[in-house]
C-alpha positions as a printed Julia matrix, in Angstrom:
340×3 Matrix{Float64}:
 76.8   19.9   -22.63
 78.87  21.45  -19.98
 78.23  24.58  -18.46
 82.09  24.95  -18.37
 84.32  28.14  -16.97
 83.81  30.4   -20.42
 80.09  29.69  -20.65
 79.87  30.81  -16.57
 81.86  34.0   -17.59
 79.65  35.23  -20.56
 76.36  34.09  -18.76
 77.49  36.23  -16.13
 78.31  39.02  -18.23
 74.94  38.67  -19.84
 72.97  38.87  -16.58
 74.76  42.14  -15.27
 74.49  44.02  -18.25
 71.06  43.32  -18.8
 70.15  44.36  -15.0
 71.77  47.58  -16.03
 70.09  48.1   -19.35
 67.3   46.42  -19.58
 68.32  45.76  -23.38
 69.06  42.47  -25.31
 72.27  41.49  -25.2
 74.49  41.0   -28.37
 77.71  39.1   -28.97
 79.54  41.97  -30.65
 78.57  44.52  -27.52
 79.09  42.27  -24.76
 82.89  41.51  -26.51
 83.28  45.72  -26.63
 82.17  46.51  -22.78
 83.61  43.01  -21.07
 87.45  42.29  -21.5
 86.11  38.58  -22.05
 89.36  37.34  -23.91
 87.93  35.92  -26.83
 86.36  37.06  -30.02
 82.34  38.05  -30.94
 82.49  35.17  -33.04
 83.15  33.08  -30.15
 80.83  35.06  -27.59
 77.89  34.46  -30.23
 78.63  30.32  -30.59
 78.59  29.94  -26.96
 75.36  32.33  -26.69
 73.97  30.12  -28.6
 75.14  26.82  -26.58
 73.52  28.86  -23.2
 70.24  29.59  -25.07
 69.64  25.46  -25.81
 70.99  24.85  -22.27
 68.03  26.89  -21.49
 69.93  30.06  -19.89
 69.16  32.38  -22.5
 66.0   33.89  -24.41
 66.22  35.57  -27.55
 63.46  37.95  -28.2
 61.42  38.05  -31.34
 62.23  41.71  -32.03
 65.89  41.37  -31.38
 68.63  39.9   -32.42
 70.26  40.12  -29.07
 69.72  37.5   -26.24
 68.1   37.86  -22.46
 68.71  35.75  -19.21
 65.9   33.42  -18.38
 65.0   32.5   -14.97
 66.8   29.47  -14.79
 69.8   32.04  -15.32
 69.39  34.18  -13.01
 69.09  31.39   -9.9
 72.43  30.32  -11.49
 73.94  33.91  -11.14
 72.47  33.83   -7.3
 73.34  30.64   -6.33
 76.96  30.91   -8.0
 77.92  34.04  -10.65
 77.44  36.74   -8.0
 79.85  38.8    -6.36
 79.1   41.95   -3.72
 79.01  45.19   -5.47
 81.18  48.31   -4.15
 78.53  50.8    -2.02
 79.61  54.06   -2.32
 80.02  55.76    0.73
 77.22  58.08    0.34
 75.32  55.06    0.38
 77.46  53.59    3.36
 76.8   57.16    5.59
 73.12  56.94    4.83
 73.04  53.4     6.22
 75.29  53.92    8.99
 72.92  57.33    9.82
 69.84  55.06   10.23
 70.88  52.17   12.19
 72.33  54.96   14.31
 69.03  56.89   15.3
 66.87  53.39   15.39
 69.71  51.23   17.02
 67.65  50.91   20.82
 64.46  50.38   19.22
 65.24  47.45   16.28
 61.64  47.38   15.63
 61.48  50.81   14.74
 64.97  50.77   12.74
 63.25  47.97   10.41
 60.66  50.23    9.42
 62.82  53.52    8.7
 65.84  51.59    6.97
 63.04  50.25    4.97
 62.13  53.61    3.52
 65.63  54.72    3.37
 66.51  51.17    0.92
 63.42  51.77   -0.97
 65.22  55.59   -2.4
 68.34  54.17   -2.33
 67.56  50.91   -4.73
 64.18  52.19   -6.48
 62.99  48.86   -5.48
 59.34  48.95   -3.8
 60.42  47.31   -0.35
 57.91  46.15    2.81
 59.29  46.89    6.26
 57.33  43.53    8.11
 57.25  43.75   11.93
 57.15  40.4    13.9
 54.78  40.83   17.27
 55.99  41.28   20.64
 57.75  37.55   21.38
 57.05  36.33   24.66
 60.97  36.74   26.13
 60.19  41.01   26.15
 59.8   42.23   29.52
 57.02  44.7    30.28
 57.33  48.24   31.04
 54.33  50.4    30.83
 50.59  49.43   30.06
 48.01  52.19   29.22
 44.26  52.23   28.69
 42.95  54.28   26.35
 39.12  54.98   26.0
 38.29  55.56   22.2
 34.25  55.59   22.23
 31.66  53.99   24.72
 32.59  50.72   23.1
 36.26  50.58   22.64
 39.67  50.79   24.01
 43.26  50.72   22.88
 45.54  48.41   24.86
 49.0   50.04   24.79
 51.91  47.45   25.73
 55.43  48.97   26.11
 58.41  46.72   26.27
 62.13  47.14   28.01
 63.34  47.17   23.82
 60.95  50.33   23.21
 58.75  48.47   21.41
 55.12  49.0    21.23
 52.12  47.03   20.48
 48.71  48.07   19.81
 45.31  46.41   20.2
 42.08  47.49   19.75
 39.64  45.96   22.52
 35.7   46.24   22.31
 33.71  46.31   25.56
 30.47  46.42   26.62
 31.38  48.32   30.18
 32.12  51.93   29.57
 34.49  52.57   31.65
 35.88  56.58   32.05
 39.15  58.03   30.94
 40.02  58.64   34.81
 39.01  55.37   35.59
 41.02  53.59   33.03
 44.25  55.38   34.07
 43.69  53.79   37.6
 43.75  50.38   35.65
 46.66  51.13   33.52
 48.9   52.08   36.37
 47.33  49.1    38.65
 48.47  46.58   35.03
 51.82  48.6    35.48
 52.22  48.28   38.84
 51.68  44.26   38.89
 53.12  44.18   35.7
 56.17  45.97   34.85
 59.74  44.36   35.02
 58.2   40.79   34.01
 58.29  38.86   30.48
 55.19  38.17   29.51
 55.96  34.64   29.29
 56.01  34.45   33.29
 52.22  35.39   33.17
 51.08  32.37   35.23
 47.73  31.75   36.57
 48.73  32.9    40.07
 49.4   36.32   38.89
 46.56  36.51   37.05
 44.56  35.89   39.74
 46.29  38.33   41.84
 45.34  40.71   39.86
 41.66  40.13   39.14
 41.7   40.05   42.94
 43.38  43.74   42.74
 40.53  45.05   40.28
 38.24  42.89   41.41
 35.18  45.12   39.75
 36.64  44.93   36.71
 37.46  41.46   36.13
 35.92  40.24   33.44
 37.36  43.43   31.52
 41.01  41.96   33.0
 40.32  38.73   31.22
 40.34  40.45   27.85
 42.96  42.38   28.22
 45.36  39.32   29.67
 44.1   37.12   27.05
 45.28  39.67   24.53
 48.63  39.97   26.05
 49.49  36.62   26.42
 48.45  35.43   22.87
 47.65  38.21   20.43
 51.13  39.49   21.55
 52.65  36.86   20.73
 51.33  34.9    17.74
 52.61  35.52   14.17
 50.36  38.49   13.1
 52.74  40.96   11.39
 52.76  44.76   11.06
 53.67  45.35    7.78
 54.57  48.9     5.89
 54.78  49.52    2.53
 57.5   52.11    0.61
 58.21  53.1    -3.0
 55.19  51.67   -4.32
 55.15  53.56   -7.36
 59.08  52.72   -7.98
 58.0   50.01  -10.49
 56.85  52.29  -12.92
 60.68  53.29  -13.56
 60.88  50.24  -15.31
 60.35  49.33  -18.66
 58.88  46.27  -18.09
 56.35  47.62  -15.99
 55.84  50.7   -18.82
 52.4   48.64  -20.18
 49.52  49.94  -18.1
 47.7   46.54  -17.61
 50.51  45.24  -16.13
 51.41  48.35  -13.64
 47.77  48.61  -12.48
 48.21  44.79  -12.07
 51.17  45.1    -9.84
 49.16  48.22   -8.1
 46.44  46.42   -7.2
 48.42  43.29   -6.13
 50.51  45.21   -3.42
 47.44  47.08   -2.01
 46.16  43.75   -0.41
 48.21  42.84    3.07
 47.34  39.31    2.78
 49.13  38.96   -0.95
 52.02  40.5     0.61
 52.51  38.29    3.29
 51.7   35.12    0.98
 54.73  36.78   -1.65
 57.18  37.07    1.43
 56.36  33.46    2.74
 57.43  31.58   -0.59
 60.69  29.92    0.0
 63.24  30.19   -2.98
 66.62  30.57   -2.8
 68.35  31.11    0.46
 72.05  33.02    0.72
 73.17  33.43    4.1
 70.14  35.25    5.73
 68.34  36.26    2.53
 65.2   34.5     1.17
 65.37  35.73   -2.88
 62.38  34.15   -5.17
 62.67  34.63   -8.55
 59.62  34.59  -11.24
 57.83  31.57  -10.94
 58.79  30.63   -7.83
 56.71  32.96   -6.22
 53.17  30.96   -4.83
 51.74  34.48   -5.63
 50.15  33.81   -9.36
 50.13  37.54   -9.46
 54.09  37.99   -8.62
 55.29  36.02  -11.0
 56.97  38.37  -12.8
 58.72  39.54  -10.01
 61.55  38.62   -7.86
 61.29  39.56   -3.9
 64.34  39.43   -1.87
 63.66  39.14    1.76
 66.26  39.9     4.63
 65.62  38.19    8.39
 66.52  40.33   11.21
 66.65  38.07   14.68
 67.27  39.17   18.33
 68.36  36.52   20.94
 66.55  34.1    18.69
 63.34  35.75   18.36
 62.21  36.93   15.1
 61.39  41.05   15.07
 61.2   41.82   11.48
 62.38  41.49    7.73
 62.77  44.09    4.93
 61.56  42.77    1.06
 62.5   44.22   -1.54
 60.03  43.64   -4.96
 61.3   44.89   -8.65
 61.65  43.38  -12.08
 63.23  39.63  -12.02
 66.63  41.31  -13.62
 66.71  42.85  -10.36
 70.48  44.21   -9.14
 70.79  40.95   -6.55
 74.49  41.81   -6.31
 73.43  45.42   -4.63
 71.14  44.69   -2.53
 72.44  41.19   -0.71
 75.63  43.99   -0.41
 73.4   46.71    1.23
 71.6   43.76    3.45
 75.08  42.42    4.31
 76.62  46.3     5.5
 73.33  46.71    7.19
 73.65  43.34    9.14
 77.38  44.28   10.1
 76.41  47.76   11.13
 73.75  46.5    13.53
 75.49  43.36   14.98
 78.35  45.76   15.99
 76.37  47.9    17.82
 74.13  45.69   19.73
């Protein structure tokens, strides 16, 4: 059985106005709120061809039909078009690639919060490390206890990375300013991927009391900031309780509980599903996450001279409104490849 022109059009139909109502879909309402050409009659036989072509599932309780997943990969893959933004929506955007625009890093993270209000979605703002191409500007030392200090790495982008270092030397406040502006000094103005031996040892011989304490700290620069550890930030969280499937308690604690754990989040965002220009969008069962399977996570890729800085998810309900958000990933893309 073909999945000809007028079974792409109703299946179509289907999948939008369930996204928007949540509510089985009939033969004799879906002929009243789509100007489909043909009659209920019609609508119903062909529902009926789409349910054994496996596109369709009708509920117990209803007598009204809802997409499957295999349905809504169709409507990604081929069925969807790019929904209208309003330009409320469009100024909001626009507003926050326009504060973050010098620091991209930073923009992932507060356009992340901004899409989370504007779809309802729950979305994860993920922040690649410092890549190895990032020339460094500033390097502080600060002393948090007898036993610890935070490695501060500044970058010509404004980026910042963070590292926690343990130490058995207790070294001063004053005396760790000396460091940092010695690091600085020998430092600034280069990418870290021209940290050769020879200016390593140039400048242990600089510090030379504080060597071993120069070891950690260039080992930490020259791997840690650059390996594929993530900073990752979570918004909306509670945004899936504004939908009914989500309403039974087991299930929202579920989800709750799921998205509380870094490590699930990063396995959700690494399964592969379908891929639309630079959007990663898994749907149900595709997810490798046993736990997200009843989800669909759309992923956006943000890249800078080729080096990955960060991606935005988006998690909701698998009748998720694809159609907005690949059209608010898509203005956001435009907005920030004009600009840099």
């Amino acid at each position: 059985m073909d999945l000809n022109d007028r079974k792409q059009n109703i299946l179509k139909a289907i999948v939008k106005d369930y996204i928007e109502t949540a509510e089985a879909v009939g033969s004799r309402s879906l002929s009243k709120r789509y100007n489909l050409g043909i009659s209920a009659a019609t609508i119903r036989n062909e529902m009926a061809d789409l349910e054994e072509l496996g596109y369709l599932i009708q509920p117990h309780t209803s007598a009204g039909r809802v997409p499957s997943e295999k349905a809504y990969k169709l409507y990604v893959n081929s069925l969807m078009c790019e929904a209208e933004l309003s330009e409320e929506d469009k100024n909001m955007i626009a507003d926050s690639v326009d504060e973050n625009i010098d620091h991209i890093q930073e923009l992932i993270h507060q356009t992340s919060k901004l899409l989370s209000k504007l779809t309802n979605y729950t979305t994860i703002s993920v922040i690649s490390s410092i890549t190895k191409q990032e020339v460094i500007r500033n390097i502080h030392l600060v002393s948090l206890d007898d036993n610890e200090i935070l490695l501060i790495v500044v970058t010509d982008r404004g980026d910042i990375k963070r590292v926690k270092l343990t130490t058995k030397v207790g070294l001063e406040q004053a005396k760790l300013n000396i460091i940092s502006d010695n690091l600085t000094s020998q430092l600034s103005g280069k990418a870290i991927d021209e940290l050769d031996d020879s200016i390593i040892e140039y400048i242990k011989y600089e510090i030379n009391d504080n060597s071993a304490l120069i070891d950690k700290l260039l080992h930490l620069m020259n791997s840690e900031l650059s390996d594929d550890e993530i900073s990752l930030t979570l918004n909306g969280a509670t945004n899936i309780f504004n939908y009914p499937e989500f309403n039974d308690i087991i299930k929202a604690r579920n989800f709750l509980g799921m998205i509380e754990e870094k490590e699930n989040l990063a396995t959700m965002i690494r399964s592969t599903g379908i891929q639309k220009d630079n959007l990663n969008i898994i749907i149900g069962s595709d997810n490798d996450f046993e736990l997200a399977q009843e989800c669909s996570i759309v992923t956006a890729t943000y890249n800078v001279d080729d080096d990955l800085v960060g991606k935005i998810s988006f998690i909701g309900p698998t009748r998720m409104d694809y159609a907005r958000i690949y059209s608010i990933i898509n203005y956001m893309s435009l907005l920030i490849n004009k600009k840099r």
